[in-house]
XYZ file of C-alpha atoms in Angstrom:
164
model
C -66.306 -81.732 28.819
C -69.811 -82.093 30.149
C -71.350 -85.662 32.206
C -73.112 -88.971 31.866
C -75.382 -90.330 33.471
C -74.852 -93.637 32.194
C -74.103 -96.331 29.231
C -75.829 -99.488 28.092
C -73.814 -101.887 26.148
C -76.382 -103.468 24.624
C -79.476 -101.707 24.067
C -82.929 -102.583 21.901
C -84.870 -100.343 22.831
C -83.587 -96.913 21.502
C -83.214 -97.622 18.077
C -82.793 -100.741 15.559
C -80.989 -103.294 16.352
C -78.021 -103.856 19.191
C -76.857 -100.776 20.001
C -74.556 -98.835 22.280
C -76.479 -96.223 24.424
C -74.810 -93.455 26.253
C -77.164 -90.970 28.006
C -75.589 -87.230 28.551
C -76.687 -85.505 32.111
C -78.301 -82.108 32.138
C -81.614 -81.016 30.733
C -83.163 -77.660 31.172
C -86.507 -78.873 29.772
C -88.104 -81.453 32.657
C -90.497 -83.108 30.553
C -93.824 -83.778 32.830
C -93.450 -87.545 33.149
C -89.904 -87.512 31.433
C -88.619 -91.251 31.698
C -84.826 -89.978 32.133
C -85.482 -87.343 35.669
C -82.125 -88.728 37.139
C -80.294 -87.091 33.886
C -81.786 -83.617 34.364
C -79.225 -82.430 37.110
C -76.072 -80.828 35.288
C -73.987 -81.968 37.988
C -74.962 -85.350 38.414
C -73.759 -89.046 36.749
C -69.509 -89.270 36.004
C -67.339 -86.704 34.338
C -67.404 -87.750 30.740
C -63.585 -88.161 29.562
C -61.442 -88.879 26.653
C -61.035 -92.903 28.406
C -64.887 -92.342 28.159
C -65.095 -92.136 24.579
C -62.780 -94.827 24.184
C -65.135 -96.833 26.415
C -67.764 -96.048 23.487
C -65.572 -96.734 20.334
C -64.560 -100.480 22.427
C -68.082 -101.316 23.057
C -69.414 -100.800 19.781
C -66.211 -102.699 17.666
C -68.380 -105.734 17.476
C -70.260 -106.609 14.283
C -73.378 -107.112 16.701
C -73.718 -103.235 17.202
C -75.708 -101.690 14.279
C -74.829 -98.409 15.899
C -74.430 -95.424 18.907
C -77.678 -93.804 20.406
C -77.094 -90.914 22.269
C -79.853 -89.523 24.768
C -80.332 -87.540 27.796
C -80.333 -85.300 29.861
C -80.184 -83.092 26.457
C -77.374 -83.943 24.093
C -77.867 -80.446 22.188
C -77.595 -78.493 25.323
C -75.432 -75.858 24.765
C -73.390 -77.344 27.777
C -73.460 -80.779 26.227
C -72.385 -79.597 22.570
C -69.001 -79.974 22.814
C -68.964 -83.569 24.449
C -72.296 -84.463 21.705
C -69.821 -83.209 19.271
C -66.528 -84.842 19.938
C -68.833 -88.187 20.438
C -70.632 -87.963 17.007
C -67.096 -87.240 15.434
C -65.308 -89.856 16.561
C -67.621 -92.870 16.248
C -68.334 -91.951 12.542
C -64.737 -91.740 12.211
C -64.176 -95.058 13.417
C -67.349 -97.018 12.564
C -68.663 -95.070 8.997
C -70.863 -97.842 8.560
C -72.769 -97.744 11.544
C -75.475 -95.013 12.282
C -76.413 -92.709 15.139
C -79.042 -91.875 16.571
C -79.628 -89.187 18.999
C -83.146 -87.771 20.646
C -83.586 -83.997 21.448
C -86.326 -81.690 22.884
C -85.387 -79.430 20.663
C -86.549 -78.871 17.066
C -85.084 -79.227 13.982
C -86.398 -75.924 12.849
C -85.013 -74.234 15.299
C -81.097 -75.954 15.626
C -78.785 -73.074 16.381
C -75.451 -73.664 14.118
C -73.152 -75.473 16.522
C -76.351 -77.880 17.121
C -76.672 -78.259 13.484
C -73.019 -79.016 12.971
C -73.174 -81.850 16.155
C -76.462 -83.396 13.636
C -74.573 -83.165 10.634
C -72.685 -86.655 11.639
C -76.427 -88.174 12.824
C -78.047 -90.970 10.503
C -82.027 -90.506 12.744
C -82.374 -87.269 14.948
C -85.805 -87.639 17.169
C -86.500 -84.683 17.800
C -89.397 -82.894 20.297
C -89.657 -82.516 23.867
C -92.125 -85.542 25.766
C -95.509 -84.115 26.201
C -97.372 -86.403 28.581
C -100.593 -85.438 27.115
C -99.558 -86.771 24.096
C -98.063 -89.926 25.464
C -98.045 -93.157 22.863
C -96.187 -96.073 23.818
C -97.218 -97.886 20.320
C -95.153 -95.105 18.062
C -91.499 -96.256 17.391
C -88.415 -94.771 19.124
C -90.763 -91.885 20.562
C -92.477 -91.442 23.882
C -95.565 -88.798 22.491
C -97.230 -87.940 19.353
C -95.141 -84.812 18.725
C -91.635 -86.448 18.380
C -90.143 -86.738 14.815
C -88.085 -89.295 13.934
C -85.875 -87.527 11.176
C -83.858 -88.890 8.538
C -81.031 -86.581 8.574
C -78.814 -88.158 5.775
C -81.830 -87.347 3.632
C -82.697 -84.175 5.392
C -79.520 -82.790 4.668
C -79.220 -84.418 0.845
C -82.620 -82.573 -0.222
C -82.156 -79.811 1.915
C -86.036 -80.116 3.954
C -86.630 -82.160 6.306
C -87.812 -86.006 5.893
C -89.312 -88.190 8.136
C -88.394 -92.031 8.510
């Protein structure tokens, strides 16, 4: 299993409503201006563990949470795939009726498999990597004009990508 850097129990501000944030560590990207830098290092934050992802299904059990976001560091690192993975699994498992979100500097277009399998249990991928150039703090649930913010159940339903 890969690392965290950290989770919020009750977060606004990465996607709607009350929701449970974890944010993976390790990113091979380094955004320019990136507002996660302390997740970047691959061995930094706490060993993510199976009492971890209990910690995750516990927090989000009350009817308050509309949901999981999952951020970084790079969830759909190949070093964070497995732990992305077993996380996306197990909350849909146990929460159906909530949705995930998940942000990712990589594209859609260009998902290997195993990343595509990890997105297959996402409600909203945001995808794109921060351009500072591009910066926009009035678009929702994205930090520059680039990002996406992808429907996936509908993505996947009609087979092309659609935005939210």
């Amino acid at each position: 299993m890969s690392r965290y850097n950290k989770i919020r129990k009750m977060d606004i501000s990465n996607g709607p409503g009350v929701r449970v944030s974890i944010f993976l560590q390790g990113c091979d990207f380094h955004c320019p201006g990136c507002f996660n830098a302390e997740t970047w290092d691959f061995g930094g934050g706490k060993e993510f563990t199976a009492e971890t992802l209990q910690t995750l299904l516990k927090l989000a059990q009350s009817k308050t949470i509309a949901g999981l976001s999952i951020l970084g560091g790079e969830p759909l690192h190949p070093g964070n795939l497995e732990t992305s993975l077993a996380i996306v699994k197990a909350f849909k498992d146990a929460y159906p009726e909530k949705t995930i979100w998940m942000w990712t500097g990589y594209l859609y277009e260009n998902l290997t498999n195993k990343q595509r399998e990890v997105i297959s249990h996402l409600d909203v991928l945001v995808d794109g990597q921060f351009k500072q150039e591009l910066k926009n703090l009035s678009l929702p649930y994205c930090g520059s004009s680039n990002q996406r913010v992808i429907d996936i159940r509908k993505s996947l339903a009609n087979g092309k990508l659609c935005l939210k």
